[in-house]
C-alpha cells in the first residue's frame, strides 16, 4: 500500500510542478505580447518626431559629392541623407530601412519639428504667398487698366461719338478736341408718317 501512496504523491507533485510551469509560461506569454504591442505601437508613431542626433558632425555639406537628397562624406566615408529634401513618408521609410543607423542632415524649427519637403506649415505658407502674389498682380493689372482708360479718355469720346472725328481733326487732333468745347450740333429730325 505504501507503493501506491508514493505513486499518488509523486503524481500530485508532478501536477503541482506542471501547474506552476504553466502559470509561469502564461505570464511570459502575456509579457511577450505586451512587449510586441509596444514595439508595434512605437513603429506606428511618427519616427521623425522622436529623432535625435547623438553626435552632430561638423563636415560641410557643400564640400560633399552627390545631389540634394544624399551626398558622400569624404571624412567619415558614409552617405549623408538630406531629410529636409524628402517627404515625411520617404524620410521615415529611409530611417526604418537603416534601423536609425545613418547620417542625416535636416532643418529643425524652434519648436523642434523637422522641416520636410511636404511640410504642412510650409505648404500653407507657400499657398499664402501665391494668393498674395495673385492679388498683387490683379491689383497692378487693374491699376494699369484704369490708368490706360484715364489717359485715353478723349479717344474713347471720339469713338463713342461724343466728339465727331471731323471736329477733332479741325481742332488739331484728338487731344485738342476737348469736351468743354461744344462741337457743332448734328441735327436729327423725326418724321411721322400718318
Tab-separated table of C-alpha atoms in Angstrom:
chain	number	residue	atom	x	y	z
A	1	UNK	CA	0.000	0.000	0.000
A	2	UNK	CA	2.894	2.347	0.506
A	3	UNK	CA	3.952	1.989	-3.124
A	4	UNK	CA	0.532	3.118	-4.279
A	5	UNK	CA	0.603	6.063	-1.892
A	6	UNK	CA	4.037	7.082	-3.162
A	7	UNK	CA	2.745	6.985	-6.737
A	8	UNK	CA	-0.164	9.268	-5.837
A	9	UNK	CA	2.152	11.675	-4.029
A	10	UNK	CA	4.534	11.633	-6.989
A	11	UNK	CA	1.707	12.349	-9.428
A	12	UNK	CA	0.367	15.155	-7.209
A	13	UNK	CA	3.827	16.693	-7.009
A	14	UNK	CA	4.229	16.399	-10.781
A	15	UNK	CA	0.828	18.035	-11.309
A	16	UNK	CA	1.728	20.931	-8.993
A	17	UNK	CA	5.061	21.369	-10.759
A	18	UNK	CA	3.429	21.433	-14.200
A	19	UNK	CA	0.733	23.857	-12.984
A	20	UNK	CA	3.475	26.155	-11.718
A	21	UNK	CA	5.274	25.933	-15.071
A	22	UNK	CA	2.021	26.698	-16.947
A	23	UNK	CA	1.403	29.770	-14.770
A	24	UNK	CA	4.978	30.971	-15.353
A	25	UNK	CA	4.726	30.406	-19.132
A	26	UNK	CA	1.364	32.178	-19.187
A	27	UNK	CA	2.978	35.221	-17.534
A	28	UNK	CA	5.860	35.070	-20.031
A	29	UNK	CA	3.396	34.908	-22.936
A	30	UNK	CA	1.496	37.934	-21.569
A	31	UNK	CA	4.745	39.913	-21.083
A	32	UNK	CA	5.884	38.985	-24.579
A	33	UNK	CA	2.510	40.084	-26.035
A	34	UNK	CA	2.781	43.434	-24.217
A	35	UNK	CA	6.338	43.957	-25.493
A	36	UNK	CA	5.236	43.095	-29.038
A	37	UNK	CA	2.299	45.519	-28.854
A	38	UNK	CA	4.587	48.268	-27.523
A	39	UNK	CA	7.060	47.662	-30.354
A	40	UNK	CA	4.246	47.785	-32.935
A	41	UNK	CA	2.882	50.996	-31.394
A	42	UNK	CA	6.327	52.616	-31.499
A	43	UNK	CA	6.696	51.556	-35.108
A	44	UNK	CA	3.386	53.282	-35.958
A	45	UNK	CA	4.452	56.517	-34.237
A	46	UNK	CA	5.973	59.162	-36.451
A	47	UNK	CA	9.679	58.414	-36.482
A	48	UNK	CA	10.752	61.957	-37.272
A	49	UNK	CA	9.116	63.419	-34.174
A	50	UNK	CA	11.446	61.355	-31.987
A	51	UNK	CA	14.696	61.746	-33.929
A	52	UNK	CA	17.805	62.804	-32.025
A	53	UNK	CA	21.346	63.346	-33.300
A	54	UNK	CA	23.782	61.636	-30.922
A	55	UNK	CA	26.931	63.387	-32.141
A	56	UNK	CA	26.454	66.173	-34.675
A	57	UNK	CA	29.021	66.142	-37.468
A	58	UNK	CA	30.872	69.313	-38.421
A	59	UNK	CA	31.540	68.269	-42.046
A	60	UNK	CA	30.459	70.835	-44.656
A	61	UNK	CA	27.512	69.659	-46.790
A	62	UNK	CA	28.690	71.813	-49.676
A	63	UNK	CA	32.058	70.017	-49.784
A	64	UNK	CA	30.441	66.568	-50.164
A	65	UNK	CA	29.869	64.896	-53.548
A	66	UNK	CA	26.313	63.989	-54.506
A	67	UNK	CA	22.910	65.555	-55.088
A	68	UNK	CA	20.409	67.388	-52.898
A	69	UNK	CA	18.975	64.177	-51.417
A	70	UNK	CA	22.195	62.407	-50.435
A	71	UNK	CA	25.914	63.051	-50.554
A	72	UNK	CA	29.017	61.064	-49.683
A	73	UNK	CA	31.187	62.403	-46.859
A	74	UNK	CA	34.907	62.085	-47.539
A	75	UNK	CA	35.762	62.410	-43.847
A	76	UNK	CA	33.679	59.591	-42.356
A	77	UNK	CA	33.212	57.644	-45.636
A	78	UNK	CA	29.429	57.451	-45.152
A	79	UNK	CA	26.427	58.597	-47.135
A	80	UNK	CA	24.648	61.599	-45.622
A	81	UNK	CA	20.928	61.951	-46.366
A	82	UNK	CA	19.144	65.314	-46.549
A	83	UNK	CA	15.835	64.581	-44.787
A	84	UNK	CA	14.519	68.109	-45.407
A	85	UNK	CA	14.551	67.415	-49.139
A	86	UNK	CA	12.300	64.340	-48.692
A	87	UNK	CA	8.633	63.866	-47.947
A	88	UNK	CA	7.682	62.589	-44.494
A	89	UNK	CA	6.965	59.115	-45.861
A	90	UNK	CA	10.295	58.903	-47.728
A	91	UNK	CA	12.283	60.061	-44.701
A	92	UNK	CA	10.547	57.668	-42.295
A	93	UNK	CA	10.945	54.722	-44.700
A	94	UNK	CA	14.670	55.513	-45.020
A	95	UNK	CA	15.145	55.680	-41.239
A	96	UNK	CA	13.264	52.402	-40.737
A	97	UNK	CA	15.221	50.689	-43.537
A	98	UNK	CA	18.523	51.746	-41.931
A	99	UNK	CA	17.233	50.977	-38.400
A	100	UNK	CA	18.149	54.532	-37.452
A	101	UNK	CA	21.831	53.889	-38.227
A	102	UNK	CA	22.503	56.663	-40.751
A	103	UNK	CA	23.982	60.105	-41.137
A	104	UNK	CA	21.351	62.730	-41.824
A	105	UNK	CA	21.043	66.424	-42.440
A	106	UNK	CA	17.836	68.333	-41.745
A	107	UNK	CA	16.465	71.725	-40.823
A	108	UNK	CA	14.708	71.983	-37.489
A	109	UNK	CA	12.261	74.675	-36.388
A	110	UNK	CA	12.376	76.379	-32.998
A	111	UNK	CA	9.603	74.080	-31.744
A	112	UNK	CA	11.744	71.013	-32.539
A	113	UNK	CA	9.832	69.801	-35.584
A	114	UNK	CA	11.725	68.931	-38.739
A	115	UNK	CA	11.168	70.895	-41.931
A	116	UNK	CA	10.309	68.468	-44.744
A	117	UNK	CA	9.505	68.779	-48.436
A	118	UNK	CA	5.795	68.106	-47.816
A	119	UNK	CA	5.589	70.044	-44.550
A	120	UNK	CA	2.010	71.259	-43.991
A	121	UNK	CA	3.213	74.552	-42.495
A	122	UNK	CA	5.484	75.178	-45.473
A	123	UNK	CA	2.729	74.224	-47.921
A	124	UNK	CA	0.310	76.643	-46.217
A	125	UNK	CA	2.880	79.442	-46.343
A	126	UNK	CA	3.635	78.723	-50.000
A	127	UNK	CA	-0.107	78.744	-50.789
A	128	UNK	CA	-0.493	82.023	-48.877
A	129	UNK	CA	2.393	83.582	-50.827
A	130	UNK	CA	0.759	82.509	-54.106
A	131	UNK	CA	-2.583	84.052	-53.102
A	132	UNK	CA	-0.898	87.303	-52.091
A	133	UNK	CA	1.118	87.374	-55.327
A	134	UNK	CA	-2.076	86.745	-57.328
A	135	UNK	CA	-3.887	89.543	-55.508
A	136	UNK	CA	-0.987	91.953	-56.085
A	137	UNK	CA	-0.864	91.007	-59.781
A	138	UNK	CA	-4.629	91.542	-60.099
A	139	UNK	CA	-4.371	94.887	-58.307
A	140	UNK	CA	-1.498	96.040	-60.527
A	141	UNK	CA	-3.318	94.845	-63.634
A	142	UNK	CA	-6.486	96.673	-62.573
A	143	UNK	CA	-4.498	99.820	-61.838
A	144	UNK	CA	-2.761	99.665	-65.213
A	145	UNK	CA	-6.105	99.190	-66.968
A	146	UNK	CA	-7.613	102.128	-65.089
A	147	UNK	CA	-4.596	104.317	-65.888
A	148	UNK	CA	-4.893	103.373	-69.548
A	149	UNK	CA	-8.583	104.232	-69.587
A	150	UNK	CA	-7.995	107.591	-67.885
A	151	UNK	CA	-5.199	108.616	-70.246
A	152	UNK	CA	-7.173	107.585	-73.326
A	153	UNK	CA	-10.394	109.301	-72.267
A	154	UNK	CA	-10.667	111.721	-75.247
A	155	UNK	CA	-10.077	108.947	-77.758
A	156	UNK	CA	-12.910	106.947	-76.319
A	157	UNK	CA	-15.176	110.010	-76.651
A	158	UNK	CA	-14.384	110.176	-80.369
A	159	UNK	CA	-15.059	106.505	-80.782
A	160	UNK	CA	-18.278	106.761	-78.791
A	161	UNK	CA	-19.481	109.669	-80.939
A	162	UNK	CA	-19.367	112.389	-78.312
A	163	UNK	CA	-16.924	114.337	-80.471
A	164	UNK	CA	-17.062	113.821	-84.192
A	165	UNK	CA	-13.789	112.754	-85.822
A	166	UNK	CA	-14.097	115.656	-88.317
A	167	UNK	CA	-14.379	118.189	-85.496
A	168	UNK	CA	-11.419	116.653	-83.688
A	169	UNK	CA	-9.378	116.853	-86.880
A	170	UNK	CA	-10.265	120.540	-87.408
A	171	UNK	CA	-9.214	121.286	-83.824
A	172	UNK	CA	-5.783	119.790	-84.323
A	173	UNK	CA	-6.214	116.160	-83.343
A	174	UNK	CA	-7.959	114.135	-80.699
A	175	UNK	CA	-6.029	115.710	-77.828
A	176	UNK	CA	-7.093	119.219	-78.879
A	177	UNK	CA	-10.769	118.274	-79.077
A	178	UNK	CA	-11.920	118.929	-75.564
A	179	UNK	CA	-15.369	118.011	-74.281
A	180	UNK	CA	-15.721	121.534	-72.832
A	181	UNK	CA	-15.631	122.941	-76.395
A	182	UNK	CA	-19.070	122.498	-77.857
A	183	UNK	CA	-18.928	120.670	-81.179
A	184	UNK	CA	-21.298	121.558	-83.964
A	185	UNK	CA	-24.687	120.015	-83.421
A	186	UNK	CA	-25.766	117.445	-85.916
A	187	UNK	CA	-29.471	117.853	-86.359
A	188	UNK	CA	-31.746	114.923	-86.497
A	189	UNK	CA	-35.437	115.017	-87.113
A	190	UNK	CA	-38.088	112.519	-86.621
A	191	UNK	CA	-40.625	112.258	-89.341
A	192	UNK	CA	-44.042	110.978	-88.570
A	193	UNK	CA	-45.862	109.050	-91.205
A	194	UNK	CA	-49.598	109.190	-90.929
